[in-house]
Amino acid sequence: MRKAFKWISGLILLLLITVVIYIFGIAVPQTDARMNPVAVHDPYPVSERAKALHATLLVADLHSDSLLWRRNPEKRWDRGHVDLPRLREGGVDIQVFSAVTKSPRGLNFDGNDADAPDDITTLAKLQLWPLRTWGSIYERAAFQAQRLHKIESRAQNNLVIARKKSDLNQPGGTLIALLLTEGSHPLEGKIENIAKLYDEGYRAMGLQHFFDNELGGSMHGRSQAGLTRFGREAVLEMERRNIMIDVAHSSRQTVRDVLTLVDAPLFISHGGTISGCPKTANRNLPDDILLQIAARGGILGIGYFSGAICDISPKGIATEIIHAVDLLGEDAVALGSDYDGTVKTALDTSELAAITHELIAQGMKEPQIRKVMGENVKRYFAENLPEK
Ligand SMILES: [Zn+2]
């Protein structure tokens, strides 16, 4: 009897170990690799001139979801799009890290139900995030910020999270990070959570993601509604606290309501233009709204994925950047990859010099290249981050 018990408990233990090894060693990495692929490609052309210019650029990217994945960004990986070694290789000086906290199953650009089963709940469990994140959207945002705090705390990473304007002035070689929520559902309907997220280091907040939330309509939700009463209250509180507002996934009516409600310059962390790629009408804002955002000093980050632009190659990204500059002016356009945001891209962040090459090849002048590759982001942050 005792022997049989030993055998059975031994077998159960073995089974458990196999399941754990399978989940963490195979299933989770495979999901990450499958969700964040880079198209197989020969090395992109980068001329000597482009290489030399790229080395002198301040490079900034407005959107990466890397903190969502069980992949320590301090190491170089052969999956996904972003980690510190690859950011350095790509010459990146400023990287926005966005926190995805809820994502309805069957995600699409046309219409999602807010109460569909949530994939981030599953991901939080499978990736063994702390228990407190399993049932709380707020805690998922807090946890992702805390992951970045840990990275910041290790001196060898040379990374600083921008919390105030003066944090933007760092010696060369420092990577400046900025925290953004992808949607404001982490508020869980409570205004006081804005202050808590601020204390966690968030200095930018998206209003919606793929579904309508307590603040108002998403571009990919069911209602296409504008700001709710709570949404108006939240937006005013964000403006009061100098939290930059990202309207990347908001419905047109929500964006119009925000433009009426506050004077703060808004930004679009990852997107493109419908006039540059007509089939993106369910992912991008119309030109008239983009022009209003640009007119008050806001910026548009050009995404590297097919929902945002027509051609995701470095050449296609450059073409869309040039189109956006023609439309909105050279001060209003930036990079907004959506790296590690469950998108397929043509290049990872180590290869950004290929975009500089294409901008030169398509006739953009050096001062404009400097602006769109990063200076516009730095200027926008400098104008909108709190003084202290
Ligand atoms: Zn997004």
PDB file of N, CA and C in Angstrom, residues 188-285:
ATOM      1  N   GLU A 188     -10.411  51.179 -13.552  1.00  0.00           N
ATOM      2  CA  GLU A 188     -11.512  50.383 -12.978  1.00  0.00           C
ATOM      3  C   GLU A 188     -12.619  51.298 -12.458  1.00  0.00           C
ATOM      4  N   GLY A 189     -12.838  52.370 -13.201  1.00  0.00           N
ATOM      5  CA  GLY A 189     -13.933  53.280 -12.864  1.00  0.00           C
ATOM      6  C   GLY A 189     -13.658  54.206 -11.696  1.00  0.00           C
ATOM      7  N   LYS A 190     -12.398  54.243 -11.208  1.00  0.00           N
ATOM      8  CA  LYS A 190     -12.095  55.088 -10.039  1.00  0.00           C
ATOM      9  C   LYS A 190     -11.111  56.192 -10.421  1.00  0.00           C
ATOM     10  N   ILE A 191     -11.525  57.430 -10.247  1.00  0.00           N
ATOM     11  CA  ILE A 191     -10.658  58.572 -10.565  1.00  0.00           C
ATOM     12  C   ILE A 191      -9.358  58.513  -9.771  1.00  0.00           C
ATOM     13  N   GLU A 192      -9.449  58.055  -8.511  1.00  0.00           N
ATOM     14  CA  GLU A 192      -8.241  58.079  -7.660  1.00  0.00           C
ATOM     15  C   GLU A 192      -7.154  57.135  -8.190  1.00  0.00           C
ATOM     16  N   ASN A 193      -7.511  56.216  -9.072  1.00  0.00           N
ATOM     17  CA  ASN A 193      -6.481  55.357  -9.655  1.00  0.00           C
ATOM     18  C   ASN A 193      -5.555  56.107 -10.620  1.00  0.00           C
ATOM     19  N   ILE A 194      -5.973  57.292 -11.085  1.00  0.00           N
ATOM     20  CA  ILE A 194      -5.073  58.100 -11.917  1.00  0.00           C
ATOM     21  C   ILE A 194      -3.858  58.489 -11.081  1.00  0.00           C
ATOM     22  N   ALA A 195      -4.105  58.933  -9.855  1.00  0.00           N
ATOM     23  CA  ALA A 195      -2.994  59.311  -8.972  1.00  0.00           C
ATOM     24  C   ALA A 195      -2.111  58.103  -8.667  1.00  0.00           C
ATOM     25  N   LYS A 196      -2.735  56.929  -8.494  1.00  0.00           N
ATOM     26  CA  LYS A 196      -1.941  55.736  -8.182  1.00  0.00           C
ATOM     27  C   LYS A 196      -1.081  55.327  -9.376  1.00  0.00           C
ATOM     28  N   LEU A 197      -1.643  55.416 -10.574  1.00  0.00           N
ATOM     29  CA  LEU A 197      -0.850  55.067 -11.763  1.00  0.00           C
ATOM     30  C   LEU A 197       0.258  56.100 -11.990  1.00  0.00           C
ATOM     31  N   TYR A 198      -0.052  57.349 -11.661  1.00  0.00           N
ATOM     32  CA  TYR A 198       0.963  58.404 -11.747  1.00  0.00           C
ATOM     33  C   TYR A 198       2.130  58.056 -10.816  1.00  0.00           C
ATOM     34  N   ASP A 199       1.795  57.632  -9.614  1.00  0.00           N
ATOM     35  CA  ASP A 199       2.835  57.252  -8.656  1.00  0.00           C
ATOM     36  C   ASP A 199       3.623  56.034  -9.136  1.00  0.00           C
ATOM     37  N   GLU A 200       2.996  55.171  -9.914  1.00  0.00           N
ATOM     38  CA  GLU A 200       3.712  54.023 -10.495  1.00  0.00           C
ATOM     39  C   GLU A 200       4.607  54.453 -11.651  1.00  0.00           C
ATOM     40  N   GLY A 201       4.512  55.719 -12.057  1.00  0.00           N
ATOM     41  CA  GLY A 201       5.405  56.224 -13.100  1.00  0.00           C
ATOM     42  C   GLY A 201       4.739  56.506 -14.437  1.00  0.00           C
ATOM     43  N   TYR A 202       3.443  56.249 -14.543  1.00  0.00           N
ATOM     44  CA  TYR A 202       2.766  56.505 -15.820  1.00  0.00           C
ATOM     45  C   TYR A 202       2.656  58.006 -16.070  1.00  0.00           C
ATOM     46  N   ARG A 203       3.122  58.428 -17.245  1.00  0.00           N
ATOM     47  CA  ARG A 203       3.021  59.837 -17.608  1.00  0.00           C
ATOM     48  C   ARG A 203       2.216  60.020 -18.898  1.00  0.00           C
ATOM     49  N   ALA A 204       1.709  58.917 -19.428  1.00  0.00           N
ATOM     50  CA  ALA A 204       0.837  58.998 -20.598  1.00  0.00           C
ATOM     51  C   ALA A 204      -0.226  57.916 -20.445  1.00  0.00           C
ATOM     52  N   MET A 205      -1.446  58.248 -20.863  1.00  0.00           N
ATOM     53  CA  MET A 205      -2.524  57.273 -20.780  1.00  0.00           C
ATOM     54  C   MET A 205      -3.309  57.264 -22.084  1.00  0.00           C
ATOM     55  N   GLY A 206      -3.458  56.068 -22.628  1.00  0.00           N
ATOM     56  CA  GLY A 206      -4.397  55.903 -23.739  1.00  0.00           C
ATOM     57  C   GLY A 206      -5.782  55.889 -23.132  1.00  0.00           C
ATOM     58  N   LEU A 207      -6.771  56.348 -23.875  1.00  0.00           N
ATOM     59  CA  LEU A 207      -8.126  56.360 -23.298  1.00  0.00           C
ATOM     60  C   LEU A 207      -8.820  55.021 -23.496  1.00  0.00           C
ATOM     61  N   GLN A 208      -8.745  54.473 -24.718  1.00  0.00           N
ATOM     62  CA  GLN A 208      -9.376  53.182 -24.971  1.00  0.00           C
ATOM     63  C   GLN A 208      -8.368  52.229 -25.602  1.00  0.00           C
ATOM     64  N   HIS A 209      -8.738  50.938 -25.617  1.00  0.00           N
ATOM     65  CA  HIS A 209      -8.019  49.974 -26.437  1.00  0.00           C
ATOM     66  C   HIS A 209      -9.051  49.399 -27.417  1.00  0.00           C
ATOM     67  N   PHE A 210      -9.250  48.096 -27.437  1.00  0.00           N
ATOM     68  CA  PHE A 210     -10.076  47.524 -28.502  1.00  0.00           C
ATOM     69  C   PHE A 210     -11.572  47.473 -28.206  1.00  0.00           C
ATOM     70  N   PHE A 211     -11.998  47.986 -27.062  1.00  0.00           N
ATOM     71  CA  PHE A 211     -13.407  47.857 -26.669  1.00  0.00           C
ATOM     72  C   PHE A 211     -13.833  49.127 -25.938  1.00  0.00           C
ATOM     73  N   ASP A 212     -15.135  49.369 -25.897  1.00  0.00           N
ATOM     74  CA  ASP A 212     -15.660  50.522 -25.160  1.00  0.00           C
ATOM     75  C   ASP A 212     -15.376  50.307 -23.671  1.00  0.00           C
ATOM     76  N   ASN A 213     -14.935  51.358 -23.004  1.00  0.00           N
ATOM     77  CA  ASN A 213     -14.683  51.207 -21.565  1.00  0.00           C
ATOM     78  C   ASN A 213     -15.412  52.304 -20.782  1.00  0.00           C
ATOM     79  N   GLU A 214     -15.130  52.400 -19.497  1.00  0.00           N
ATOM     80  CA  GLU A 214     -15.877  53.337 -18.643  1.00  0.00           C
ATOM     81  C   GLU A 214     -15.712  54.784 -19.101  1.00  0.00           C
ATOM     82  N   LEU A 215     -14.638  55.062 -19.880  1.00  0.00           N
ATOM     83  CA  LEU A 215     -14.385  56.442 -20.289  1.00  0.00           C
ATOM     84  C   LEU A 215     -15.116  56.818 -21.569  1.00  0.00           C
ATOM     85  N   GLY A 216     -15.417  55.817 -22.410  1.00  0.00           N
ATOM     86  CA  GLY A 216     -16.092  56.142 -23.659  1.00  0.00           C
ATOM     87  C   GLY A 216     -15.846  55.129 -24.750  1.00  0.00           C
ATOM     88  N   GLY A 217     -16.197  55.521 -25.982  1.00  0.00           N
ATOM     89  CA  GLY A 217     -16.169  54.596 -27.113  1.00  0.00           C
ATOM     90  C   GLY A 217     -14.782  54.387 -27.685  1.00  0.00           C
ATOM     91  N   SER A 218     -14.542  53.129 -28.072  1.00  0.00           N
ATOM     92  CA  SER A 218     -13.320  52.773 -28.791  1.00  0.00           C
ATOM     93  C   SER A 218     -13.612  52.781 -30.286  1.00  0.00           C
ATOM     94  N   MET A 219     -12.565  52.972 -31.073  1.00  0.00           N
ATOM     95  CA  MET A 219     -12.719  52.890 -32.528  1.00  0.00           C
ATOM     96  C   MET A 219     -13.159  51.482 -32.939  1.00  0.00           C
ATOM     97  N   HIS A 220     -12.837  50.492 -32.094  1.00  0.00           N
ATOM     98  CA  HIS A 220     -13.137  49.090 -32.425  1.00  0.00           C
ATOM     99  C   HIS A 220     -14.187  48.505 -31.493  1.00  0.00           C
ATOM    100  N   GLY A 221     -14.964  49.389 -30.859  1.00  0.00           N
ATOM    101  CA  GLY A 221     -16.000  48.918 -29.936  1.00  0.00           C
ATOM    102  C   GLY A 221     -17.339  48.816 -30.653  1.00  0.00           C
ATOM    103  N   ARG A 222     -18.402  48.714 -29.877  1.00  0.00           N
ATOM    104  CA  ARG A 222     -19.732  48.547 -30.469  1.00  0.00           C
ATOM    105  C   ARG A 222     -20.476  49.871 -30.611  1.00  0.00           C
ATOM    106  N   SER A 223     -20.208  50.817 -29.685  1.00  0.00           N
ATOM    107  CA  SER A 223     -21.095  51.980 -29.601  1.00  0.00           C
ATOM    108  C   SER A 223     -20.667  53.139 -30.508  1.00  0.00           C
ATOM    109  N   GLN A 224     -19.360  53.275 -30.757  1.00  0.00           N
ATOM    110  CA  GLN A 224     -18.809  54.464 -31.438  1.00  0.00           C
ATOM    111  C   GLN A 224     -19.203  55.746 -30.694  1.00  0.00           C
ATOM    112  N   ALA A 225     -19.488  55.608 -29.413  1.00  0.00           N
ATOM    113  CA  ALA A 225     -19.910  56.759 -28.604  1.00  0.00           C
ATOM    114  C   ALA A 225     -18.711  57.645 -28.270  1.00  0.00           C
ATOM    115  N   GLY A 226     -19.014  58.803 -27.710  1.00  0.00           N
ATOM    116  CA  GLY A 226     -17.976  59.726 -27.258  1.00  0.00           C
ATOM    117  C   GLY A 226     -17.632  59.476 -25.800  1.00  0.00           C
ATOM    118  N   LEU A 227     -17.111  60.540 -25.146  1.00  0.00           N
ATOM    119  CA  LEU A 227     -16.733  60.424 -23.737  1.00  0.00           C
ATOM    120  C   LEU A 227     -17.967  60.274 -22.861  1.00  0.00           C
ATOM    121  N   THR A 228     -17.862  59.435 -21.849  1.00  0.00           N
ATOM    122  CA  THR A 228     -18.897  59.354 -20.830  1.00  0.00           C
ATOM    123  C   THR A 228     -18.649  60.475 -19.808  1.00  0.00           C
ATOM    124  N   ARG A 229     -19.528  60.563 -18.854  1.00  0.00           N
ATOM    125  CA  ARG A 229     -19.325  61.542 -17.780  1.00  0.00           C
ATOM    126  C   ARG A 229     -18.036  61.228 -17.014  1.00  0.00           C
ATOM    127  N   PHE A 230     -17.829  59.944 -16.736  1.00  0.00           N
ATOM    128  CA  PHE A 230     -16.599  59.538 -16.053  1.00  0.00           C
ATOM    129  C   PHE A 230     -15.391  59.831 -16.940  1.00  0.00           C
ATOM    130  N   GLY A 231     -15.544  59.612 -18.245  1.00  0.00           N
ATOM    131  CA  GLY A 231     -14.459  59.894 -19.186  1.00  0.00           C
ATOM    132  C   GLY A 231     -14.058  61.364 -19.152  1.00  0.00           C
ATOM    133  N   ARG A 232     -15.058  62.249 -19.102  1.00  0.00           N
ATOM    134  CA  ARG A 232     -14.751  63.686 -19.061  1.00  0.00           C
ATOM    135  C   ARG A 232     -14.001  64.037 -17.771  1.00  0.00           C
ATOM    136  N   GLU A 233     -14.475  63.470 -16.699  1.00  0.00           N
ATOM    137  CA  GLU A 233     -13.835  63.707 -15.395  1.00  0.00           C
ATOM    138  C   GLU A 233     -12.377  63.215 -15.430  1.00  0.00           C
ATOM    139  N   ALA A 234     -12.182  62.033 -16.003  1.00  0.00           N
ATOM    140  CA  ALA A 234     -10.842  61.436 -16.048  1.00  0.00           C
ATOM    141  C   ALA A 234      -9.897  62.256 -16.932  1.00  0.00           C
ATOM    142  N   VAL A 235     -10.398  62.679 -18.087  1.00  0.00           N
ATOM    143  CA  VAL A 235      -9.557  63.455 -19.009  1.00  0.00           C
ATOM    144  C   VAL A 235      -9.133  64.776 -18.364  1.00  0.00           C
ATOM    145  N   LEU A 236     -10.063  65.425 -17.650  1.00  0.00           N
ATOM    146  CA  LEU A 236      -9.721  66.680 -16.970  1.00  0.00           C
ATOM    147  C   LEU A 236      -8.656  66.442 -15.900  1.00  0.00           C
ATOM    148  N   GLU A 237      -8.781  65.320 -15.195  1.00  0.00           N
ATOM    149  CA  GLU A 237      -7.804  64.988 -14.161  1.00  0.00           C
ATOM    150  C   GLU A 237      -6.435  64.687 -14.789  1.00  0.00           C
ATOM    151  N   MET A 238      -6.428  64.008 -15.922  1.00  0.00           N
ATOM    152  CA  MET A 238      -5.159  63.749 -16.618  1.00  0.00           C
ATOM    153  C   MET A 238      -4.501  65.072 -17.034  1.00  0.00           C
ATOM    154  N   GLU A 239      -5.318  65.972 -17.577  1.00  0.00           N
ATOM    155  CA  GLU A 239      -4.758  67.265 -18.006  1.00  0.00           C
ATOM    156  C   GLU A 239      -4.188  68.011 -16.795  1.00  0.00           C
ATOM    157  N   ARG A 240      -4.910  67.971 -15.703  1.00  0.00           N
ATOM    158  CA  ARG A 240      -4.475  68.678 -14.482  1.00  0.00           C
ATOM    159  C   ARG A 240      -3.130  68.146 -13.994  1.00  0.00           C
ATOM    160  N   ARG A 241      -2.921  66.832 -14.177  1.00  0.00           N
ATOM    161  CA  ARG A 241      -1.698  66.194 -13.687  1.00  0.00           C
ATOM    162  C   ARG A 241      -0.586  66.139 -14.727  1.00  0.00           C
ATOM    163  N   ASN A 242      -0.775  66.781 -15.874  1.00  0.00           N
ATOM    164  CA  ASN A 242       0.209  66.708 -16.955  1.00  0.00           C
ATOM    165  C   ASN A 242       0.447  65.270 -17.431  1.00  0.00           C
ATOM    166  N   ILE A 243      -0.605  64.486 -17.467  1.00  0.00           N
ATOM    167  CA  ILE A 243      -0.502  63.155 -18.070  1.00  0.00           C
ATOM    168  C   ILE A 243      -0.887  63.305 -19.540  1.00  0.00           C
ATOM    169  N   MET A 244       0.017  62.872 -20.412  1.00  0.00           N
ATOM    170  CA  MET A 244      -0.240  63.021 -21.841  1.00  0.00           C
ATOM    171  C   MET A 244      -1.315  62.035 -22.282  1.00  0.00           C
ATOM    172  N   ILE A 245      -2.189  62.482 -23.169  1.00  0.00           N
ATOM    173  CA  ILE A 245      -3.353  61.673 -23.560  1.00  0.00           C
ATOM    174  C   ILE A 245      -3.163  61.103 -24.964  1.00  0.00           C
ATOM    175  N   ASP A 246      -3.243  59.761 -25.024  1.00  0.00           N
ATOM    176  CA  ASP A 246      -3.071  59.024 -26.281  1.00  0.00           C
ATOM    177  C   ASP A 246      -4.446  58.593 -26.782  1.00  0.00           C
ATOM    178  N   VAL A 247      -4.794  59.019 -27.990  1.00  0.00           N
ATOM    179  CA  VAL A 247      -6.120  58.662 -28.521  1.00  0.00           C
ATOM    180  C   VAL A 247      -6.025  57.630 -29.645  1.00  0.00           C
ATOM    181  N   ALA A 248      -4.973  56.797 -29.575  1.00  0.00           N
ATOM    182  CA  ALA A 248      -4.704  55.839 -30.659  1.00  0.00           C
ATOM    183  C   ALA A 248      -5.880  54.915 -30.984  1.00  0.00           C
ATOM    184  N   HIS A 249      -6.636  54.488 -29.994  1.00  0.00           N
ATOM    185  CA  HIS A 249      -7.719  53.536 -30.296  1.00  0.00           C
ATOM    186  C   HIS A 249      -9.102  54.115 -30.011  1.00  0.00           C
ATOM    187  N   SER A 250      -9.176  55.428 -29.799  1.00  0.00           N
ATOM    188  CA  SER A 250     -10.455  56.023 -29.412  1.00  0.00           C
ATOM    189  C   SER A 250     -11.372  56.213 -30.618  1.00  0.00           C
ATOM    190  N   SER A 251     -12.680  56.202 -30.360  1.00  0.00           N
ATOM    191  CA  SER A 251     -13.638  56.456 -31.435  1.00  0.00           C
ATOM    192  C   SER A 251     -13.494  57.920 -31.876  1.00  0.00           C
ATOM    193  N   ARG A 252     -13.964  58.188 -33.066  1.00  0.00           N
ATOM    194  CA  ARG A 252     -13.872  59.570 -33.580  1.00  0.00           C
ATOM    195  C   ARG A 252     -14.595  60.532 -32.642  1.00  0.00           C
ATOM    196  N   GLN A 253     -15.772  60.107 -32.148  1.00  0.00           N
ATOM    197  CA  GLN A 253     -16.538  60.997 -31.279  1.00  0.00           C
ATOM    198  C   GLN A 253     -15.784  61.239 -29.964  1.00  0.00           C
ATOM    199  N   THR A 254     -15.113  60.188 -29.447  1.00  0.00           N
ATOM    200  CA  THR A 254     -14.330  60.379 -28.220  1.00  0.00           C
ATOM    201  C   THR A 254     -13.238  61.422 -28.460  1.00  0.00           C
ATOM    202  N   VAL A 255     -12.534  61.291 -29.591  1.00  0.00           N
ATOM    203  CA  VAL A 255     -11.440  62.242 -29.857  1.00  0.00           C
ATOM    204  C   VAL A 255     -11.993  63.656 -30.002  1.00  0.00           C
ATOM    205  N   ARG A 256     -13.111  63.765 -30.716  1.00  0.00           N
ATOM    206  CA  ARG A 256     -13.710  65.109 -30.880  1.00  0.00           C
ATOM    207  C   ARG A 256     -14.093  65.688 -29.513  1.00  0.00           C
ATOM    208  N   ASP A 257     -14.652  64.841 -28.646  1.00  0.00           N
ATOM    209  CA  ASP A 257     -15.044  65.315 -27.309  1.00  0.00           C
ATOM    210  C   ASP A 257     -13.821  65.770 -26.504  1.00  0.00           C
ATOM    211  N   VAL A 258     -12.714  65.011 -26.621  1.00  0.00           N
ATOM    212  CA  VAL A 258     -11.507  65.390 -25.866  1.00  0.00           C
ATOM    213  C   VAL A 258     -10.962  66.717 -26.403  1.00  0.00           C
ATOM    214  N   LEU A 259     -10.974  66.859 -27.722  1.00  0.00           N
ATOM    215  CA  LEU A 259     -10.472  68.102 -28.323  1.00  0.00           C
ATOM    216  C   LEU A 259     -11.293  69.307 -27.862  1.00  0.00           C
ATOM    217  N   THR A 260     -12.577  69.102 -27.635  1.00  0.00           N
ATOM    218  CA  THR A 260     -13.433  70.195 -27.167  1.00  0.00           C
ATOM    219  C   THR A 260     -13.205  70.470 -25.679  1.00  0.00           C
ATOM    220  N   LEU A 261     -12.965  69.386 -24.934  1.00  0.00           N
ATOM    221  CA  LEU A 261     -12.908  69.496 -23.475  1.00  0.00           C
ATOM    222  C   LEU A 261     -11.618  70.116 -22.951  1.00  0.00           C
ATOM    223  N   VAL A 262     -10.473  69.760 -23.553  1.00  0.00           N
ATOM    224  CA  VAL A 262      -9.179  70.231 -23.022  1.00  0.00           C
ATOM    225  C   VAL A 262      -8.343  70.894 -24.109  1.00  0.00           C
ATOM    226  N   ASP A 263      -7.385  71.698 -23.673  1.00  0.00           N
ATOM    227  CA  ASP A 263      -6.460  72.340 -24.618  1.00  0.00           C
ATOM    228  C   ASP A 263      -5.192  71.531 -24.797  1.00  0.00           C
ATOM    229  N   ALA A 264      -4.979  70.523 -23.954  1.00  0.00           N
ATOM    230  CA  ALA A 264      -3.718  69.773 -23.975  1.00  0.00           C
ATOM    231  C   ALA A 264      -3.471  69.174 -25.359  1.00  0.00           C
ATOM    232  N   PRO A 265      -2.208  69.188 -25.806  1.00  0.00           N
ATOM    233  CA  PRO A 265      -1.900  68.537 -27.081  1.00  0.00           C
ATOM    234  C   PRO A 265      -1.985  67.012 -26.931  1.00  0.00           C
ATOM    235  N   LEU A 266      -2.807  66.384 -27.760  1.00  0.00           N
ATOM    236  CA  LEU A 266      -2.976  64.933 -27.693  1.00  0.00           C
ATOM    237  C   LEU A 266      -1.922  64.263 -28.557  1.00  0.00           C
ATOM    238  N   PHE A 267      -1.745  62.960 -28.371  1.00  0.00           N
ATOM    239  CA  PHE A 267      -0.902  62.236 -29.320  1.00  0.00           C
ATOM    240  C   PHE A 267      -1.554  60.920 -29.710  1.00  0.00           C
ATOM    241  N   ILE A 268      -1.025  60.360 -30.791  1.00  0.00           N
ATOM    242  CA  ILE A 268      -1.481  59.050 -31.271  1.00  0.00           C
ATOM    243  C   ILE A 268      -0.233  58.186 -31.276  1.00  0.00           C
ATOM    244  N   SER A 269      -0.166  57.247 -30.330  1.00  0.00           N
ATOM    245  CA  SER A 269       1.109  56.551 -30.119  1.00  0.00           C
ATOM    246  C   SER A 269       1.457  55.594 -31.252  1.00  0.00           C
ATOM    247  N   HIS A 270       0.445  55.049 -31.913  1.00  0.00           N
ATOM    248  CA  HIS A 270       0.725  54.129 -33.034  1.00  0.00           C
ATOM    249  C   HIS A 270      -0.455  54.153 -33.982  1.00  0.00           C
ATOM    250  N   GLY A 271      -0.174  54.478 -35.244  1.00  0.00           N
ATOM    251  CA  GLY A 271      -1.254  54.584 -36.212  1.00  0.00           C
ATOM    252  C   GLY A 271      -0.727  55.012 -37.564  1.00  0.00           C
ATOM    253  N   GLY A 272      -1.578  55.710 -38.303  1.00  0.00           N
ATOM    254  CA  GLY A 272      -1.193  56.175 -39.631  1.00  0.00           C
ATOM    255  C   GLY A 272      -2.301  57.059 -40.140  1.00  0.00           C
ATOM    256  N   THR A 273      -2.344  57.246 -41.464  1.00  0.00           N
ATOM    257  CA  THR A 273      -3.371  58.109 -42.042  1.00  0.00           C
ATOM    258  C   THR A 273      -4.229  57.308 -43.017  1.00  0.00           C
ATOM    259  N   ILE A 274      -5.513  57.640 -43.047  1.00  0.00           N
ATOM    260  CA  ILE A 274      -6.407  56.987 -44.010  1.00  0.00           C
ATOM    261  C   ILE A 274      -6.089  57.490 -45.410  1.00  0.00           C
ATOM    262  N   SER A 275      -5.697  58.776 -45.530  1.00  0.00           N
ATOM    263  CA  SER A 275      -5.381  59.291 -46.871  1.00  0.00           C
ATOM    264  C   SER A 275      -4.121  58.634 -47.427  1.00  0.00           C
ATOM    265  N   GLY A 276      -3.235  58.158 -46.542  1.00  0.00           N
ATOM    266  CA  GLY A 276      -2.035  57.451 -47.008  1.00  0.00           C
ATOM    267  C   GLY A 276      -2.328  55.994 -47.311  1.00  0.00           C
ATOM    268  N   CYS A 277      -3.363  55.432 -46.701  1.00  0.00           N
ATOM    269  CA  CYS A 277      -3.715  54.028 -46.909  1.00  0.00           C
ATOM    270  C   CYS A 277      -5.212  53.857 -46.617  1.00  0.00           C
ATOM    271  N   PRO A 278      -6.037  54.008 -47.661  1.00  0.00           N
ATOM    272  CA  PRO A 278      -7.496  54.047 -47.461  1.00  0.00           C
ATOM    273  C   PRO A 278      -8.069  52.830 -46.734  1.00  0.00           C
ATOM    274  N   LYS A 279      -7.417  51.678 -46.835  1.00  0.00           N
ATOM    275  CA  LYS A 279      -8.021  50.499 -46.181  1.00  0.00           C
ATOM    276  C   LYS A 279      -7.827  50.507 -44.657  1.00  0.00           C
ATOM    277  N   THR A 280      -7.239  51.566 -44.107  1.00  0.00           N
ATOM    278  CA  THR A 280      -7.044  51.632 -42.651  1.00  0.00           C
ATOM    279  C   THR A 280      -8.132  52.460 -41.954  1.00  0.00           C
ATOM    280  N   ALA A 281      -9.274  52.655 -42.637  1.00  0.00           N
ATOM    281  CA  ALA A 281     -10.332  53.514 -42.087  1.00  0.00           C
ATOM    282  C   ALA A 281     -10.881  53.006 -40.753  1.00  0.00           C
ATOM    283  N   ASN A 282     -10.737  51.695 -40.472  1.00  0.00           N
ATOM    284  CA  ASN A 282     -11.225  51.183 -39.186  1.00  0.00           C
ATOM    285  C   ASN A 282     -10.122  51.127 -38.129  1.00  0.00           C
ATOM    286  N   ARG A 283      -8.943  51.711 -38.425  1.00  0.00           N
ATOM    287  CA  ARG A 283      -7.845  51.723 -37.457  1.00  0.00           C
ATOM    288  C   ARG A 283      -7.290  53.127 -37.241  1.00  0.00           C
ATOM    289  N   ASN A 284      -7.448  53.992 -38.249  1.00  0.00           N
ATOM    290  CA  ASN A 284      -6.862  55.334 -38.160  1.00  0.00           C
ATOM    291  C   ASN A 284      -7.938  56.414 -38.122  1.00  0.00           C
ATOM    292  N   LEU A 285      -7.521  57.594 -37.662  1.00  0.00           N
ATOM    293  CA  LEU A 285      -8.448  58.719 -37.591  1.00  0.00           C
ATOM    294  C   LEU A 285      -8.439  59.476 -38.917  1.00  0.00           C
TER     295      LEU A 285
END
